[in-house]
C-alpha atoms as a printed R data frame, in Angstrom:
    type eleno elety resid chain resno       x       y      z
1   ATOM     1    CA   MET     A     1  -8.365 -56.641  3.151
2   ATOM     2    CA   SER     A     2  -9.574 -59.337  5.457
3   ATOM     3    CA   GLN     A     3 -12.747 -60.013  7.381
4   ATOM     4    CA   ASN     A     4 -13.035 -61.723 10.733
5   ATOM     5    CA   GLY     A     5 -16.666 -61.935 11.813
6   ATOM     6    CA   ASP     A     6 -18.187 -58.507 11.613
7   ATOM     7    CA   VAL     A     7 -14.810 -56.694 11.478
8   ATOM     8    CA   LEU     A     8 -13.411 -55.697  8.099
9   ATOM     9    CA   THR     A     9  -9.677 -54.869  8.241
10  ATOM    10    CA   VAL     A    10  -8.055 -52.806  5.511
11  ATOM    11    CA   PHE     A    11  -4.244 -52.859  5.410
12  ATOM    12    CA   VAL     A    12  -2.988 -49.530  4.081
13  ATOM    13    CA   SER     A    13   0.592 -49.315  2.844
14  ATOM    14    CA   GLY     A    14   2.941 -47.090  0.904
15  ATOM    15    CA   GLU     A    15   2.091 -43.503  0.075
16  ATOM    16    CA   LEU     A    16  -1.471 -42.398  0.740
17  ATOM    17    CA   ASP     A    17  -1.795 -39.477 -1.659
18  ATOM    18    CA   HIS     A    18  -4.517 -38.264 -4.012
19  ATOM    19    CA   HIS     A    19  -4.076 -41.056 -6.569
20  ATOM    20    CA   ASN     A    20  -3.728 -43.949 -4.124
21  ATOM    21    CA   ALA     A    21  -6.463 -42.671 -1.838
22  ATOM    22    CA   ARG     A    22  -8.971 -42.777 -4.651
23  ATOM    23    CA   ARG     A    23  -8.225 -46.418 -5.494
24  ATOM    24    CA   LEU     A    24  -8.227 -47.401 -1.854
25  ATOM    25    CA   ARG     A    25 -11.517 -45.551 -1.268
26  ATOM    26    CA   GLU     A    26 -13.236 -47.313 -4.163
27  ATOM    27    CA   ALA     A    27 -12.032 -50.794 -3.062
28  ATOM    28    CA   THR     A    28 -12.911 -50.170  0.583
29  ATOM    29    CA   ASP     A    29 -16.362 -48.772 -0.171
30  ATOM    30    CA   ALA     A    30 -17.136 -51.753 -2.412
31  ATOM    31    CA   MET     A    31 -16.204 -54.146  0.405
32  ATOM    32    CA   ILE     A    32 -18.237 -52.227  2.964
33  ATOM    33    CA   GLN     A    33 -21.280 -52.326  0.718
34  ATOM    34    CA   GLN     A    34 -20.777 -56.013 -0.020
35  ATOM    35    CA   LYS     A    35 -19.902 -57.277  3.468
36  ATOM    36    CA   HIS     A    36 -21.804 -54.832  5.738
37  ATOM    37    CA   PRO     A    37 -19.299 -55.021  8.649
38  ATOM    38    CA   SER     A    38 -20.165 -53.421 11.969
39  ATOM    39    CA   LYS     A    39 -16.547 -52.336 12.462
40  ATOM    40    CA   LEU     A    40 -13.996 -51.093  9.985
41  ATOM    41    CA   LYS     A    41 -10.397 -51.337 11.071
42  ATOM    42    CA   LEU     A    42  -7.886 -49.320  9.053
43  ATOM    43    CA   ASN     A    43  -4.381 -50.641  9.683
44  ATOM    44    CA   PHE     A    44  -1.835 -47.909  8.831
45  ATOM    45    CA   SER     A    45   1.269 -49.879  9.834
46  ATOM    46    CA   GLY     A    46   2.640 -49.829  6.277
47  ATOM    47    CA   VAL     A    47   2.000 -46.176  5.430
48  ATOM    48    CA   THR     A    48   5.158 -44.216  4.663
49  ATOM    49    CA   PHE     A    49   3.564 -40.923  3.588
50  ATOM    50    CA   MET     A    50   0.138 -39.368  3.886
51  ATOM    51    CA   ASP     A    51  -1.248 -36.036  2.702
52  ATOM    52    CA   SER     A    52  -4.691 -34.542  3.225
53  ATOM    53    CA   SER     A    53  -6.154 -37.196  0.951
54  ATOM    54    CA   GLY     A    54  -5.456 -39.733  3.654
55  ATOM    55    CA   ILE     A    55  -7.412 -37.676  6.183
56  ATOM    56    CA   GLY     A    56 -10.229 -37.440  3.633
57  ATOM    57    CA   PHE     A    57 -10.122 -41.210  3.149
58  ATOM    58    CA   ILE     A    58 -10.529 -41.791  6.884
59  ATOM    59    CA   MET     A    59 -13.270 -39.165  7.291
60  ATOM    60    CA   GLY     A    60 -15.230 -40.534  4.335
61  ATOM    61    CA   ARG     A    61 -15.153 -44.083  5.681
62  ATOM    62    CA   TYR     A    62 -16.140 -42.731  9.125
63  ATOM    63    CA   ARG     A    63 -19.241 -41.101  7.622
64  ATOM    64    CA   MET     A    64 -20.075 -44.170  5.564
65  ATOM    65    CA   MET     A    65 -19.803 -46.545  8.539
66  ATOM    66    CA   GLU     A    66 -21.981 -44.179 10.606
67  ATOM    67    CA   LEU     A    67 -24.679 -44.452  7.941
68  ATOM    68    CA   TYR     A    68 -24.514 -48.253  8.280
69  ATOM    69    CA   GLY     A    69 -24.577 -48.012 12.075
70  ATOM    70    CA   GLY     A    70 -20.927 -49.139 12.360
71  ATOM    71    CA   SER     A    71 -17.676 -47.695 13.622
72  ATOM    72    CA   VAL     A    72 -14.116 -47.051 12.404
73  ATOM    73    CA   ARG     A    73 -10.826 -47.605 14.201
74  ATOM    74    CA   VAL     A    74  -7.486 -46.451 12.792
75  ATOM    75    CA   VAL     A    75  -4.776 -48.745 14.192
76  ATOM    76    CA   ALA     A    76  -0.997 -49.198 14.042
77  ATOM    77    CA   VAL     A    77  -0.398 -45.580 13.111
78  ATOM    78    CA   PRO     A    78   3.297 -44.711 12.665
79  ATOM    79    CA   ALA     A    79   4.449 -41.987 15.067
80  ATOM    80    CA   ALA     A    80   5.181 -39.589 12.198
81  ATOM    81    CA   LEU     A    81   1.546 -39.725 11.082
82  ATOM    82    CA   GLN     A    82  -0.098 -39.778 14.484
83  ATOM    83    CA   LYS     A    83   0.462 -36.072 15.142
84  ATOM    84    CA   VAL     A    84  -0.881 -35.147 11.697
85  ATOM    85    CA   MET     A    85  -4.025 -37.190 12.388
86  ATOM    86    CA   GLU     A    86  -4.492 -35.609 15.794
87  ATOM    87    CA   LEU     A    87  -4.049 -32.057 14.459
88  ATOM    88    CA   SER     A    88  -6.509 -32.722 11.600
89  ATOM    89    CA   GLY     A    89  -9.306 -33.310 14.053
90  ATOM    90    CA   LEU     A    90  -9.422 -37.101 13.864
91  ATOM    91    CA   GLY     A    91  -8.477 -37.203 17.520
92  ATOM    92    CA   CYS     A    92 -11.782 -35.533 18.383
93  ATOM    93    CA   LEU     A    93 -13.653 -38.370 16.631
94  ATOM    94    CA   ASN     A    94 -11.956 -40.926 18.883
95  ATOM    95    CA   VAL     A    95 -11.115 -43.218 15.966
96  ATOM    96    CA   ILE     A    96  -7.336 -43.481 16.478
97  ATOM    97    CA   GLU     A    97  -6.303 -46.483 18.518
98  ATOM    98    CA   ARG     A    98  -3.049 -45.826 20.288
99  ATOM    99    CA   SER     A    99  -0.661 -48.749 20.551
100 ATOM   100    CA   SER     A   100   2.431 -49.069 22.647
101 ATOM   101    CA   ASP     A   101   4.034 -51.144 19.856
102 ATOM   102    CA   GLU     A   102   3.825 -49.372 16.498
103 ATOM   103    CA   ASN     A   103   4.838 -52.492 14.625
104 ATOM   104    CA   GLU     A   104   2.172 -54.603 16.254
105 ATOM   105    CA   SER     A   105   0.274 -56.780 13.809
106 ATOM   106    CA   ILE     A   106  -3.419 -56.142 14.251
107 ATOM   107    CA   SER     A   107  -6.060 -58.195 12.533
């Protein structure tokens, strides 16, 4: 995790399943409560697998940031996960940032 001004960036990597999502959620929530960012950026460039727990992770942070008056952006989403996110309804929330370069380093 890193913070640049009022933007907190969380770098997600590996498999985002039930066990990993819980740990990531707890760490992310603690940082949000401590730092009070106005924007949460979830960088998915290192994610190799995601199940419904990953969707739940994003939705939960979306609701939390709304309560704080902030916003969420999901960036650097691998092509294999982008369709899953869109079909899950995240596309309707307008939180997925499309990039022409999937390997782009976003901070």
